[in-house]
Short mmCIF file of C-alpha atoms in Angstrom, two decimals:
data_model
loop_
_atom_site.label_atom_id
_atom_site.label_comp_id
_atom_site.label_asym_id
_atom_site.label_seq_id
_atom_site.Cartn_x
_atom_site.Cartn_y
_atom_site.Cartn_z
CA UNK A 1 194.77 155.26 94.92
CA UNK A 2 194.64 153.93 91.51
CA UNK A 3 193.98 150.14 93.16
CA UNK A 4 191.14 151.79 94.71
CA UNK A 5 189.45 153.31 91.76
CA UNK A 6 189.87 150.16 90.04
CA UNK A 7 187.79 147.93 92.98
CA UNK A 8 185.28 150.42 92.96
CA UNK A 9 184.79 150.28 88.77
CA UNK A 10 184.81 146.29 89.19
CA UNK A 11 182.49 146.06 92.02
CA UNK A 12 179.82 148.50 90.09
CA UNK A 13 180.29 146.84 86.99
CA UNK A 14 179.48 143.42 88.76
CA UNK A 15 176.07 145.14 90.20
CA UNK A 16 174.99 145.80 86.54
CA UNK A 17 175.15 142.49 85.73
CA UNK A 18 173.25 140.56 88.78
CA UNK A 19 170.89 143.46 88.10
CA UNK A 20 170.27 142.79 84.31
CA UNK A 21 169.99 138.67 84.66
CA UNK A 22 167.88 138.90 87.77
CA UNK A 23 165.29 141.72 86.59
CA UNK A 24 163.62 139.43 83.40
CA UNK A 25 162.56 136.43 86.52
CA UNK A 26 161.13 138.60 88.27
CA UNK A 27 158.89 140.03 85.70
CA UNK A 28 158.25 136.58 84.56
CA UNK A 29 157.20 135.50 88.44
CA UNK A 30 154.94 138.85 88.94
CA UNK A 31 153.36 138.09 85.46
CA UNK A 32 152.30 134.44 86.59
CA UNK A 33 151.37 135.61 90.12
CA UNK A 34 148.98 138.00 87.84
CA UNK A 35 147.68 135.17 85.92
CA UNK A 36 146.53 132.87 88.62
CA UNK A 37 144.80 135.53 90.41
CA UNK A 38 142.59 135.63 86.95
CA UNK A 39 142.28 131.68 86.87
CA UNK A 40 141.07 130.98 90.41
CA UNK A 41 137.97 133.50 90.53
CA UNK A 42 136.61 131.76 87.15
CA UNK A 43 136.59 128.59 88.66
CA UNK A 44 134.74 129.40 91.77
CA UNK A 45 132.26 131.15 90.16
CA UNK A 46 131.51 128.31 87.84
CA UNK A 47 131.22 125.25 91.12
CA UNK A 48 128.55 128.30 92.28
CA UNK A 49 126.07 128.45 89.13
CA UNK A 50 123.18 129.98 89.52
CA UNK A 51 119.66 129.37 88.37
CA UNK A 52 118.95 128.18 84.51
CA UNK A 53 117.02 130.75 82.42
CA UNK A 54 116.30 131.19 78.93
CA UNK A 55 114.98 133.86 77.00
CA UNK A 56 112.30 134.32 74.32
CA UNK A 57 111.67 137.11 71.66
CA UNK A 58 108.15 137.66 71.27
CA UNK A 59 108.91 136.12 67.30
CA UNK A 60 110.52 132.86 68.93
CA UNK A 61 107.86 132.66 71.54
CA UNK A 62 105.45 132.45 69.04
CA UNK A 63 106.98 129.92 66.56
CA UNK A 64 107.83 127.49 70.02
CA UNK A 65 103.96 127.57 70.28
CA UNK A 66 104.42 128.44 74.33
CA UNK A 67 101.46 127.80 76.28
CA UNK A 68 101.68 128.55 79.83
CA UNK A 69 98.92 127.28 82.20
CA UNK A 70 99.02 125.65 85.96
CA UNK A 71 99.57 122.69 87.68
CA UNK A 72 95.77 120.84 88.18
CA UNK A 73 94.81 118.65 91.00
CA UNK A 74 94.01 115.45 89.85
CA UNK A 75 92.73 112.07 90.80
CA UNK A 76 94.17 109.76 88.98
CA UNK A 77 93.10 106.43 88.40
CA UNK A 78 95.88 103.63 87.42
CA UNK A 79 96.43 100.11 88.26
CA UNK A 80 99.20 97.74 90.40
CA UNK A 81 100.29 94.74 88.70
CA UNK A 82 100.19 91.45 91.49
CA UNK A 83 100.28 87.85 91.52
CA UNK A 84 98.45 85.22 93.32
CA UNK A 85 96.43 82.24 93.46
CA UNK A 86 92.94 80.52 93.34
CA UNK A 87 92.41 79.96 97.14
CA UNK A 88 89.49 77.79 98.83
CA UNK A 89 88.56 78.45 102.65
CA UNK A 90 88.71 76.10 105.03
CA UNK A 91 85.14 76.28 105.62
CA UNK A 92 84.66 75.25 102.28
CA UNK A 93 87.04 72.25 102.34
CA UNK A 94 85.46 69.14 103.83
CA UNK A 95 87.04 65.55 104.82
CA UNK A 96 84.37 62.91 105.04
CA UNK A 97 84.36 60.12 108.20
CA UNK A 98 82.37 57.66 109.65
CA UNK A 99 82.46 57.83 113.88
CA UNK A 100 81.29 54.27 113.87
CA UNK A 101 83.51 53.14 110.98
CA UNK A 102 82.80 49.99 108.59
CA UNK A 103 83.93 47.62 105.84
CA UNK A 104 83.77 49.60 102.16
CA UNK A 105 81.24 47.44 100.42
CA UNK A 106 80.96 49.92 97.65
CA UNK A 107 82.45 52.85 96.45
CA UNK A 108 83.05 54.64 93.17
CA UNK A 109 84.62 57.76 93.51
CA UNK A 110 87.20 59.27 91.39
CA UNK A 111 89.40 62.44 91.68
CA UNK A 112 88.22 65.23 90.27
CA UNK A 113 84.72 64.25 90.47
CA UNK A 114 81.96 66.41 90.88
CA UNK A 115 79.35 65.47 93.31
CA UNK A 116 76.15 67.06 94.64
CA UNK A 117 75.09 67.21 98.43
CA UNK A 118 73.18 64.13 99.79
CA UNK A 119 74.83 61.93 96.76
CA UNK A 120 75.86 58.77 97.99
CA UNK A 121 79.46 58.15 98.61
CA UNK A 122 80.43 55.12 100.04
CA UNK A 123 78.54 51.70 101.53
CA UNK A 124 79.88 50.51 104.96
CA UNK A 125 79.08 47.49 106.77
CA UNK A 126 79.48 46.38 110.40
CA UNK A 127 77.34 44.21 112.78
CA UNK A 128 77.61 46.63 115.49
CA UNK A 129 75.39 48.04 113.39
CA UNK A 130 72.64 46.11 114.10
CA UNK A 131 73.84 45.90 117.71
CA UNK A 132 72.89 49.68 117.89
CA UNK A 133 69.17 49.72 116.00
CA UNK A 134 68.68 46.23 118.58
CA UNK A 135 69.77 48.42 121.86
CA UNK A 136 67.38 51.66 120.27
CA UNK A 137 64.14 49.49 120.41
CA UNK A 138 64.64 47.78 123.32
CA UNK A 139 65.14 50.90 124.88
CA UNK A 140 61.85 51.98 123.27
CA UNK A 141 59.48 49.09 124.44
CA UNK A 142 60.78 49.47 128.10
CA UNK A 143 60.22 53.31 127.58
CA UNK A 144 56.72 52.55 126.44
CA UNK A 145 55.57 50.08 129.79
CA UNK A 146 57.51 52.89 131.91
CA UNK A 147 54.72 55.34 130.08
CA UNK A 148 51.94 52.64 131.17
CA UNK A 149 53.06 52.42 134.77
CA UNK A 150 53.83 56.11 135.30
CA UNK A 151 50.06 56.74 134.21
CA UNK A 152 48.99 53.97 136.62
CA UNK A 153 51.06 55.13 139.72
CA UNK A 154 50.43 58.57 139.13
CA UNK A 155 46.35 57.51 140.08
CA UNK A 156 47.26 55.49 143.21
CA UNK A 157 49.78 58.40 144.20
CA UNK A 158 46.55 60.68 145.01
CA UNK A 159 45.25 58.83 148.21
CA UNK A 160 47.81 56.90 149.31
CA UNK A 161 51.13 58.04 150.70
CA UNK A 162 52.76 54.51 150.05
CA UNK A 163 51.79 54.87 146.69
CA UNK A 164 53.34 58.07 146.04
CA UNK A 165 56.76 56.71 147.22
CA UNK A 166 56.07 53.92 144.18
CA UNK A 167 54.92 57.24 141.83
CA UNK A 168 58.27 58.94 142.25
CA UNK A 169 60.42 55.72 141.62
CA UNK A 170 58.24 54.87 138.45
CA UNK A 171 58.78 58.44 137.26
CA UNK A 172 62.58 58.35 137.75
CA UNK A 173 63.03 55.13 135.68
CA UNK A 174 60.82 56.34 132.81
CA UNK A 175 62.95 59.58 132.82
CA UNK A 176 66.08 57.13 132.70
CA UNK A 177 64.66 55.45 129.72
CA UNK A 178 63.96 58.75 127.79
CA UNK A 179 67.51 60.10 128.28
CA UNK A 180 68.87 56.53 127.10
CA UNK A 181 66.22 56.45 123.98
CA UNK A 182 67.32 60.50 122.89
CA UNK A 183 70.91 58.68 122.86
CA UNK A 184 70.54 56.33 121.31
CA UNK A 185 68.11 57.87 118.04
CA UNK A 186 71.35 60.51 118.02
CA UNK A 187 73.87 57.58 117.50
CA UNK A 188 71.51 56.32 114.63
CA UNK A 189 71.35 59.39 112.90
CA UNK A 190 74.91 59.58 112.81
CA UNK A 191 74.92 56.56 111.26
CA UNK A 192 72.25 58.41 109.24
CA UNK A 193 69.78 55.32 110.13
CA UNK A 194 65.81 57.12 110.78
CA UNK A 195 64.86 55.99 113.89
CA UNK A 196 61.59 56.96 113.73
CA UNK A 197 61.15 54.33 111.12
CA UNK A 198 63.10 51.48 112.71
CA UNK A 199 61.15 48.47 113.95
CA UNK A 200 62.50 44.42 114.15
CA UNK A 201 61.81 44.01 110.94
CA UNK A 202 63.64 46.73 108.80
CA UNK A 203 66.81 46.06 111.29
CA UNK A 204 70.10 46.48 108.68
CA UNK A 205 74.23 45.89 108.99
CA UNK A 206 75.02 48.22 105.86
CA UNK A 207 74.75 52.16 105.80
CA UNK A 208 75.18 54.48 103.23
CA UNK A 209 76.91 57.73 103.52
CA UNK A 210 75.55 60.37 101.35
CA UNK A 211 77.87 63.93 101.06
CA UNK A 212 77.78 66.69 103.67
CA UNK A 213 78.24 69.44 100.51
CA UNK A 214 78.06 69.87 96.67
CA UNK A 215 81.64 70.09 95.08
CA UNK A 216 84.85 68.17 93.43
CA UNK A 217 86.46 65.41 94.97
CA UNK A 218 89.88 66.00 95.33
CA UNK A 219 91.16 63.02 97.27
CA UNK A 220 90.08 59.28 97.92
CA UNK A 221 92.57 57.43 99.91
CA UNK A 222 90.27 54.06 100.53
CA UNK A 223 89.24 51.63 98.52
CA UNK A 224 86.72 48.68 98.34
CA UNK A 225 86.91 45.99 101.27
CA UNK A 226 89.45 48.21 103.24
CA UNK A 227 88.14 48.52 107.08
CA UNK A 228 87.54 52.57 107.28
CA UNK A 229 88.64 53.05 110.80
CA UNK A 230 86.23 56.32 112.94
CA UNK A 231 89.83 58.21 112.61
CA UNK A 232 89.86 57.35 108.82
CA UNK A 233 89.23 60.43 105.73
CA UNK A 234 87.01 58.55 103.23
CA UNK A 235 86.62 61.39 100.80
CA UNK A 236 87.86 64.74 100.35
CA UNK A 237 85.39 67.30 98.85
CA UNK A 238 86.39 70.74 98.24
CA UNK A 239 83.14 73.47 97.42
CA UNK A 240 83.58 75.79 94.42
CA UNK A 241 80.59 77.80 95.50
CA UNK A 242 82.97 80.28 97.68
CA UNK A 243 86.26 80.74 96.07
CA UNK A 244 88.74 83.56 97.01
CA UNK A 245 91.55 85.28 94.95
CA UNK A 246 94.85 85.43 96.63
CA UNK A 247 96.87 88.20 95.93
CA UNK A 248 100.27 88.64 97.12
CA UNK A 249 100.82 92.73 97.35
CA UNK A 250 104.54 94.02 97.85
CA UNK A 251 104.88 95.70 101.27
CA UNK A 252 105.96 98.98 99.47
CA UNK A 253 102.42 98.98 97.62
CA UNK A 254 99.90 97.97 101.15
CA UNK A 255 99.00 101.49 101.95
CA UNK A 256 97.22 102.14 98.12
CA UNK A 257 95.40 98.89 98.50
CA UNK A 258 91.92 99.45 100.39
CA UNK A 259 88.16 97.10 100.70
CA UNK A 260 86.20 97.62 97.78
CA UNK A 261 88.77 98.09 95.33
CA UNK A 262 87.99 96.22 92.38
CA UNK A 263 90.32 94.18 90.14
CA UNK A 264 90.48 92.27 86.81
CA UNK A 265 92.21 88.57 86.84
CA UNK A 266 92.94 85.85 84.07
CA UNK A 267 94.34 82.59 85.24
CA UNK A 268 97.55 81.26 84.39
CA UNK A 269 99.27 83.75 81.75
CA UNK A 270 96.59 85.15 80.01
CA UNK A 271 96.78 88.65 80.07
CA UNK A 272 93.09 89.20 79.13
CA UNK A 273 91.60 89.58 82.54
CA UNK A 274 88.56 88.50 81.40
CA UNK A 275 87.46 87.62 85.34
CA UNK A 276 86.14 90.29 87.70
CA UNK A 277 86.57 90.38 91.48
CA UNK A 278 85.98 92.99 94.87
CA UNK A 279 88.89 93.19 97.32
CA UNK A 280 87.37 92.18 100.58
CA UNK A 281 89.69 91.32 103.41
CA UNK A 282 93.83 92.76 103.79
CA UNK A 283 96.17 90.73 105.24
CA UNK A 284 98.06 91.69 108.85
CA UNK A 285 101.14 89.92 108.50
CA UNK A 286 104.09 90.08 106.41
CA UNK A 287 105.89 86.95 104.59
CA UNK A 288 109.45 86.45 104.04
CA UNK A 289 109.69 87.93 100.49
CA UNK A 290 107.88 91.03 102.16
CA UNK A 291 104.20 90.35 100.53
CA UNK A 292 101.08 90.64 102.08
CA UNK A 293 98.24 88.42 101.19
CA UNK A 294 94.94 90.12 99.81
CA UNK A 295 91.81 88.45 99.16
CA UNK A 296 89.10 89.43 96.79
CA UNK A 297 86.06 87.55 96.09
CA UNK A 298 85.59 86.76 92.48
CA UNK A 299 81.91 87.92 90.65
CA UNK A 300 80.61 84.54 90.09
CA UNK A 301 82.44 81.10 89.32
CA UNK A 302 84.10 80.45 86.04
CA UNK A 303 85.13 76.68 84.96
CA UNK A 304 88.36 77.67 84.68
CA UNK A 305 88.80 78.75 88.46
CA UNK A 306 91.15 75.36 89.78
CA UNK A 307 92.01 75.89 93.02
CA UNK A 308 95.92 76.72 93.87
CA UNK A 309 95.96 77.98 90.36
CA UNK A 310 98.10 80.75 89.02
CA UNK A 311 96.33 84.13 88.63
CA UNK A 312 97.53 87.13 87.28
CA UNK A 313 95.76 90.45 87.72
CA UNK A 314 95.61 94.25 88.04
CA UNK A 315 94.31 96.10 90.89
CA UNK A 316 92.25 99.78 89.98
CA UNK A 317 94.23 102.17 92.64
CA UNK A 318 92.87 105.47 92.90
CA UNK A 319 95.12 107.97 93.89
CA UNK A 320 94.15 111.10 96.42
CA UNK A 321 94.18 114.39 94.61
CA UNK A 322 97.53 115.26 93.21
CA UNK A 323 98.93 118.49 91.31
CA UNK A 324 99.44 116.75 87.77
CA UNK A 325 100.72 118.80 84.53
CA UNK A 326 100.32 117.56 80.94
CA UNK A 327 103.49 115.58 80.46
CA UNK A 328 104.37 117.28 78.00
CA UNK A 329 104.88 119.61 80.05
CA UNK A 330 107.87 117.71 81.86
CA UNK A 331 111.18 117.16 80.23
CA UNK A 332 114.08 114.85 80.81
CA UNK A 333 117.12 115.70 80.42
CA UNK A 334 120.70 114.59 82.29
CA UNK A 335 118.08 112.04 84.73
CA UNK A 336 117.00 114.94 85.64
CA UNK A 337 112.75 115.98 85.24
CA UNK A 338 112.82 119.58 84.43
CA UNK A 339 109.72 122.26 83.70
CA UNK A 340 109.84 125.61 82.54
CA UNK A 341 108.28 128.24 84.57
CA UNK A 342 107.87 132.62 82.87
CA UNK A 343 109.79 134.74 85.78
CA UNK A 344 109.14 137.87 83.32
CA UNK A 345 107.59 139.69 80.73
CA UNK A 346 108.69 142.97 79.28
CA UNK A 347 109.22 145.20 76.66
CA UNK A 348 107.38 145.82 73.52
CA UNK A 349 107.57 143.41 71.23
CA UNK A 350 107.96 141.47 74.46
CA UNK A 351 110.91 139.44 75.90
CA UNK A 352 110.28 136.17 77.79
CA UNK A 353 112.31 134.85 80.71
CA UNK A 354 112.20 131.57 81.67
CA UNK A 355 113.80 129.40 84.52
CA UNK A 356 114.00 125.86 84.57
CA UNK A 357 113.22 123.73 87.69
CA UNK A 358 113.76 120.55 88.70
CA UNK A 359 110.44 118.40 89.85
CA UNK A 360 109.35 115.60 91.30
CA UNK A 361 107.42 112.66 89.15
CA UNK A 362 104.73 110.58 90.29
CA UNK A 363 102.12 108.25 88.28
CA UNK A 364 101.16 109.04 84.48
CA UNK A 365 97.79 108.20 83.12
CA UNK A 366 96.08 109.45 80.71
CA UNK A 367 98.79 111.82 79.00
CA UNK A 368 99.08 113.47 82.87
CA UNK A 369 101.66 113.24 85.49
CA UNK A 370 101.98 113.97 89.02
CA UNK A 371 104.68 116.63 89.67
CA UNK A 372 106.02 118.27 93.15
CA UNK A 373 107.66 121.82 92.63
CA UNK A 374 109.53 123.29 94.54
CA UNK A 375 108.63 124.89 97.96
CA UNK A 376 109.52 128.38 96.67
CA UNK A 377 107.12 127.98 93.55
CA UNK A 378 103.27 128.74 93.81
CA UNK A 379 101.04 126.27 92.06
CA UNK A 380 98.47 128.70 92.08
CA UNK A 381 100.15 131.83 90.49
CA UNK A 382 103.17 130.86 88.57
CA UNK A 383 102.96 130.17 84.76
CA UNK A 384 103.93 126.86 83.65
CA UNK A 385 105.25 126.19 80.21
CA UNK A 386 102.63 123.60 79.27
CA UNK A 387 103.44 123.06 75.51
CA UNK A 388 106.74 123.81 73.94
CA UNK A 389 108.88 122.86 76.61
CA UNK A 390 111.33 120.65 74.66
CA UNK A 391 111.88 123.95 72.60
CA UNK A 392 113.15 125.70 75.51
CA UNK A 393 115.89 122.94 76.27
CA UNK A 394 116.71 122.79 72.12
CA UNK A 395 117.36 126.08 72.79
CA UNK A 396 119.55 126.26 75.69
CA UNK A 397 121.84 123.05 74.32
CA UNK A 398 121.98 125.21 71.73
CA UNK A 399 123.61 128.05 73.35
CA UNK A 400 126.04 126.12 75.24
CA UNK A 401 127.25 124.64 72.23
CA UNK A 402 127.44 128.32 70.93
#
């Protein structure tokens, strides 16, 4: 009995103990179980923030200098920056040949020359020449006895059937010798020879070839006693009269470029542009660096217009009518383009609310810029913060920092 009492004192006694040391970890492990149940709601709510609003007294409102107004629809009128060149049409670039061809016996033509139409270029010479003025009046005297003997036959051909076979033989010879004579006057004015004025007597070897269009020479390749073969360029002329302006327009900037825009050049670097010129023709295909040519046609010529040269130059771009706000109006702040818009108005002195909504930016001109809101905001009814805008943001750093 007493052995038993004893056990039972130890084994309570032992009880007391585990109790005791176990009971402060278990406090300690409820009490952090308690804490992060706190922790984890805070940091949900703040991945889950909610729209930005300030507020206003009716004292702060008025020292900010709010003004509240509406977005505007605007056309706006700014400009597109391209590069491009002095460009000549082909119709306007001419390379001068002889069909018949001929020694040079004179020419004096340099590069860069300016020369008028009918000027004369170069002197040929060539004996077949004279072969060709020879074959034009022979052709011509048997053309006029074919005139004498058609008038003769054509008598005899009215009473005698004999005769009229003779009539229509005559006739087809004479009509023979008028094809070969048309020929032969075309070959001479090719050779720019009046055949109308030709007889034995004014017969010549040399020609002269005058030039087809007023312009600049740009290229001689012959020179004096060289044989100019038909095949041969003797000159190259290019005419300033029709000059175009080559723009090259990024594909990203084709759909605001239209015919009938104007723009303002200046050759090489000047960034005057002093020169004046009418878009008149867009370009359908796109090079490798993704431009598309534009050509405009300059208002008049300028002695400065070289062809191939540089030309820098702004296009006028219209835009269609877009809702613009003072910008001013717009803030930046963390890349972001904010604007302040009044939810409510209450209370007397009045209180202000504010929220603050991120936009969309387009062109600025003229101390405007083109803004999108947001689909849930009306244009037409909600007030805008128009002036005092950057106040609002000065005022909600300020709080945060608070």
């Amino acid at each position: 009995m007493p052995y038993t009492m004893h056990t039972l004192f130890s084994v309570s006694l032992l009880t007391l103990l585990l109790a005791a040391g176990c009971s402060p970890s278990d406090k300690q492990a409820d009490k952090a179980d308690a804490n992060l149940a706190e922790v984890t709601p805070t940091k949900s709510d703040s991945t889950t923030a909610g729209p930005v609003r300030v507020s206003l007294t009716q004292a702060q409102y008025d020292v900010a200098a709010i003004q509240l107004g509406q977005p505007v629809l605007r056309t706006l009128n700014t400009t597109l920056k391209a590069n491009g060149t002095i460009d000549v049409p082909a119709s306007n670039l001419v390379s001068v040949t002889e069909t018949f061809g001929g020694y040079i016996l004179k020419i004096d033509l340099e590069q860069c020359m300016k020369v008028r139409k009918g000027q004369p270029l170069v002197v040929l010479e060539n004996p077949e020449y004279i072969q060709l003025q020879q074959d034009y009046l022979d052709a011509k005297a048997k053309l006029e006895y074919a005139d004498l003997d058609y008038a003769r036959q054509q008598e005899l051909s009215r009473d005698n059937v004999n005769a009229l076979k003779q009539f229509q033989q005559v006739r087809s010879n004479r009509q023979s010798l008028q094809a070969q004579l048309a020929g032969m006057a075309q070959r001479l004015a090719i050779l720019h020879i009046n055949p109308d004025k030709l007889s034995p007597s004014q017969l010549t070897r040399q020609v002269t070839i005058p030039s087809p269009v007023s312009g600049f020479v740009t290229n001689v390749p012959v020179n004096n006693g060289r044989f100019l073969n038909p095949s041969d360029i003797l000159v190259e002329i290019t005419n300033v009269d029709h000059l175009h302006v080559r723009l090259s327009i990024f594909e990203k900037d084709i759909s605001r470029i239209h015919a009938g825009q104007i723009i303002h050049f200046g050759m090489g670097g000047d960034p005057s542009y002093v020169h004046r010129g009418e878009i008149f023709l867009i370009g359908k295909s796109i090079a490798a660096d993704r431009t598309i040519s534009v050509l405009a046609h300059p208002d008049g010529y300028a002695n400065d217009f070289i062809p191939g040269g540089y030309v820098s130059a702004q296009v006028d771009v219209q835009t269609q009518p877009l809702q613009t706000l003072p910008e001013v109006a717009v803030v930046s702040y963390g890349g972001k383009s904010l604007v302040y818009v009044l939810e409510k108005k209450q209370g007397n002195p009045a209180t202000y609310q504010f929220r603050q909504v991120d936009v969309k930016t387009g062109v600025r001109v003229n101390g405007f810029v083109a803004v999108t809101l947001p689909s849930d905001i009306n244009p037409a009814t909600t007030p805008v913060v128009v002036n005092g805008a950057y106040s609002l943001l000065a005022k909600l750093n300020n709080s945060e920092e608070e």
